[in-house]
CSV table of C-alpha atoms in Angstrom, one decimal:
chain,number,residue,atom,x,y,z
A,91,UNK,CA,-6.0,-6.7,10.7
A,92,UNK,CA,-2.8,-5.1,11.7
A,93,UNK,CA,-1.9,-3.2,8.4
A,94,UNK,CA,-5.1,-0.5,7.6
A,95,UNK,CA,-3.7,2.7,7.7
A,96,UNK,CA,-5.5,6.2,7.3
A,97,UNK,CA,-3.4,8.2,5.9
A,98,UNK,CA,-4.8,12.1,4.6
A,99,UNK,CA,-2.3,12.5,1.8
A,100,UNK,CA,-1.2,14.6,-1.1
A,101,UNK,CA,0.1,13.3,-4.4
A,102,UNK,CA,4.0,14.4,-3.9
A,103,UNK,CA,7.1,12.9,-2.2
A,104,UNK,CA,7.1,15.2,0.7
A,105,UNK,CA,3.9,15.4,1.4
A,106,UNK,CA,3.5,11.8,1.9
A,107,UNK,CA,5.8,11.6,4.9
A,108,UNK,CA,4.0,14.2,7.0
A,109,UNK,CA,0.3,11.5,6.3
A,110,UNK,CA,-1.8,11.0,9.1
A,111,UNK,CA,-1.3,7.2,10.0
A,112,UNK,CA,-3.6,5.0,12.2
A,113,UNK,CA,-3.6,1.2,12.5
A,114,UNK,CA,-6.3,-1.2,13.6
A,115,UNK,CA,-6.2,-4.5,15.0
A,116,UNK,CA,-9.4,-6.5,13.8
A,117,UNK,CA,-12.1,-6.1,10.9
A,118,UNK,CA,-14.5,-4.9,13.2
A,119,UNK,CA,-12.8,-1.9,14.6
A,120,UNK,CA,-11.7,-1.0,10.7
A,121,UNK,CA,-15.4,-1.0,10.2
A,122,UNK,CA,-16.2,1.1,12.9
A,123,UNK,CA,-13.4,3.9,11.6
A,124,UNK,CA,-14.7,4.1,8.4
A,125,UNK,CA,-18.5,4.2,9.8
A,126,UNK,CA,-17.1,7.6,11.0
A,127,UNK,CA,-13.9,8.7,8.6
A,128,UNK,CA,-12.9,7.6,5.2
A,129,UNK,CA,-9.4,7.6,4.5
A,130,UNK,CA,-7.8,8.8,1.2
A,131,UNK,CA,-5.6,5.6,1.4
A,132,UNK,CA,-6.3,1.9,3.0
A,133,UNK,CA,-3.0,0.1,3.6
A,134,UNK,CA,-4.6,-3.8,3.9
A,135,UNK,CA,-2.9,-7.4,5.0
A,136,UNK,CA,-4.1,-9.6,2.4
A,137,UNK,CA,-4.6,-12.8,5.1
A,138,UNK,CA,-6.7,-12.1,8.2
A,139,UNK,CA,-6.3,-15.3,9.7
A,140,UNK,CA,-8.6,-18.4,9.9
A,141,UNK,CA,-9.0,-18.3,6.5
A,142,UNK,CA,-10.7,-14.5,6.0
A,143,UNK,CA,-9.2,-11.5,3.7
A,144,UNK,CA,-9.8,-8.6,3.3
A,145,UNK,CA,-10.9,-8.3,-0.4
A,146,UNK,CA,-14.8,-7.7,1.1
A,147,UNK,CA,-13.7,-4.8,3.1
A,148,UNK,CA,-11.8,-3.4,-0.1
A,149,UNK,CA,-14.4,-3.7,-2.6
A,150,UNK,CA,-16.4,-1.7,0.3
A,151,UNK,CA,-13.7,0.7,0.0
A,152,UNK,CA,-13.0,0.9,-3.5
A,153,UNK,CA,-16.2,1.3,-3.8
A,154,UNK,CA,-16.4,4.7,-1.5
A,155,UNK,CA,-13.8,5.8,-3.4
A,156,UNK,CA,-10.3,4.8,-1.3
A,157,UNK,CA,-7.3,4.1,-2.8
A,158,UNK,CA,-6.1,0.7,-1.2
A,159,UNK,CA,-2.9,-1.4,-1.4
A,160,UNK,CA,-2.5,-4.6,-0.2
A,161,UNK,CA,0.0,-6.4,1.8
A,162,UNK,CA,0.7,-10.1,2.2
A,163,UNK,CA,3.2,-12.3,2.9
A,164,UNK,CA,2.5,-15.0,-0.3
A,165,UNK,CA,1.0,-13.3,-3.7
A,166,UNK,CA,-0.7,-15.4,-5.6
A,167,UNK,CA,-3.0,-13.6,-8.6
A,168,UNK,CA,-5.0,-16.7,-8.8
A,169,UNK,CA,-6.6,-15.8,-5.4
A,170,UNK,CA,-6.8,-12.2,-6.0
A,171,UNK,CA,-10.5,-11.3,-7.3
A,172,UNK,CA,-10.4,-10.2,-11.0
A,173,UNK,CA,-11.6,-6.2,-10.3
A,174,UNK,CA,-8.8,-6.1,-7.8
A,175,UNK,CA,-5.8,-7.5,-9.7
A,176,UNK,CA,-5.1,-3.6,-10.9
A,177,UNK,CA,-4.3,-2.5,-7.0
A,178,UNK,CA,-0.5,-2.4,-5.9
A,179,UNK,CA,0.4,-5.4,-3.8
A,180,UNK,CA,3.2,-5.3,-1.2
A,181,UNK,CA,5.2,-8.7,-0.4
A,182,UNK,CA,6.5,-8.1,3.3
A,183,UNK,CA,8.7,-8.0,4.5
A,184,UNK,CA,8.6,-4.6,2.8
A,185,UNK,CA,11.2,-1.5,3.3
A,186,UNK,CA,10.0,1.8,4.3
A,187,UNK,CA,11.0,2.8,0.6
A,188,UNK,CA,9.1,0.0,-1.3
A,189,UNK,CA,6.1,1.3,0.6
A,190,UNK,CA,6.8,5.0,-0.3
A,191,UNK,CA,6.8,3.0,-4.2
A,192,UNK,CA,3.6,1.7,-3.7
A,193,UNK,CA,1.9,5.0,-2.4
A,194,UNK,CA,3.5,7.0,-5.0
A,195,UNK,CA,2.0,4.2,-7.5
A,196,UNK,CA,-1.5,3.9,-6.0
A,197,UNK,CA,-1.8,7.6,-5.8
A,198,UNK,CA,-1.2,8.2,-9.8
């Protein structure tokens, strides 16, 4: 699950570059993070491979009151639960800017 990031973050352009990043490899290990430490932001790949997403694991974080944005490499609304179709997606390959865009966005 290459792609969740924890990011402590404040809601201006300058702020944002100084975020406290961490990436994790698999679902488990994002579960275990967030047993201990809920980010302010969730950065998500879309497809986890062998046909699992990550839509449970953002409900659980929408839910605990996370911003999230997803990434994926094929968007496709049709296969994006209806209460998640309001989060920013981000088609990769992305540029560093488009996700300062989408941050700036989930963060309003």
């Amino acid at each position: 699950m290459a792609g969740y990031i924890h990011a402590r973050t404040h809601q201006n352009r300058d702020q944002i570059s100084k975020a406290i990043a961490l990436a994790v490899q698999t679902l488990a290990d994002a579960l275990e993070y967030t047993q201990k430490q809920l980010p302010d932001i969730a950065l998500l790949d879309v497809n986890l491979g062998h046909g699992e997403t990550s839509f449970d694991f953002a409900g659980m974080l929408l839910d605990r009151g996370v911003t999230v944005i997803f990434s994926t490499g094929f968007y496709d609304q049709r296969n994006v639960p209806a209460g998640m179709r309001h989060i920013v997606f981000l088609t990769k390959p992305f540029l560093a800017e488009q996700l300062e865009e989408a941050l700036m966005e989930a963060l309003k």
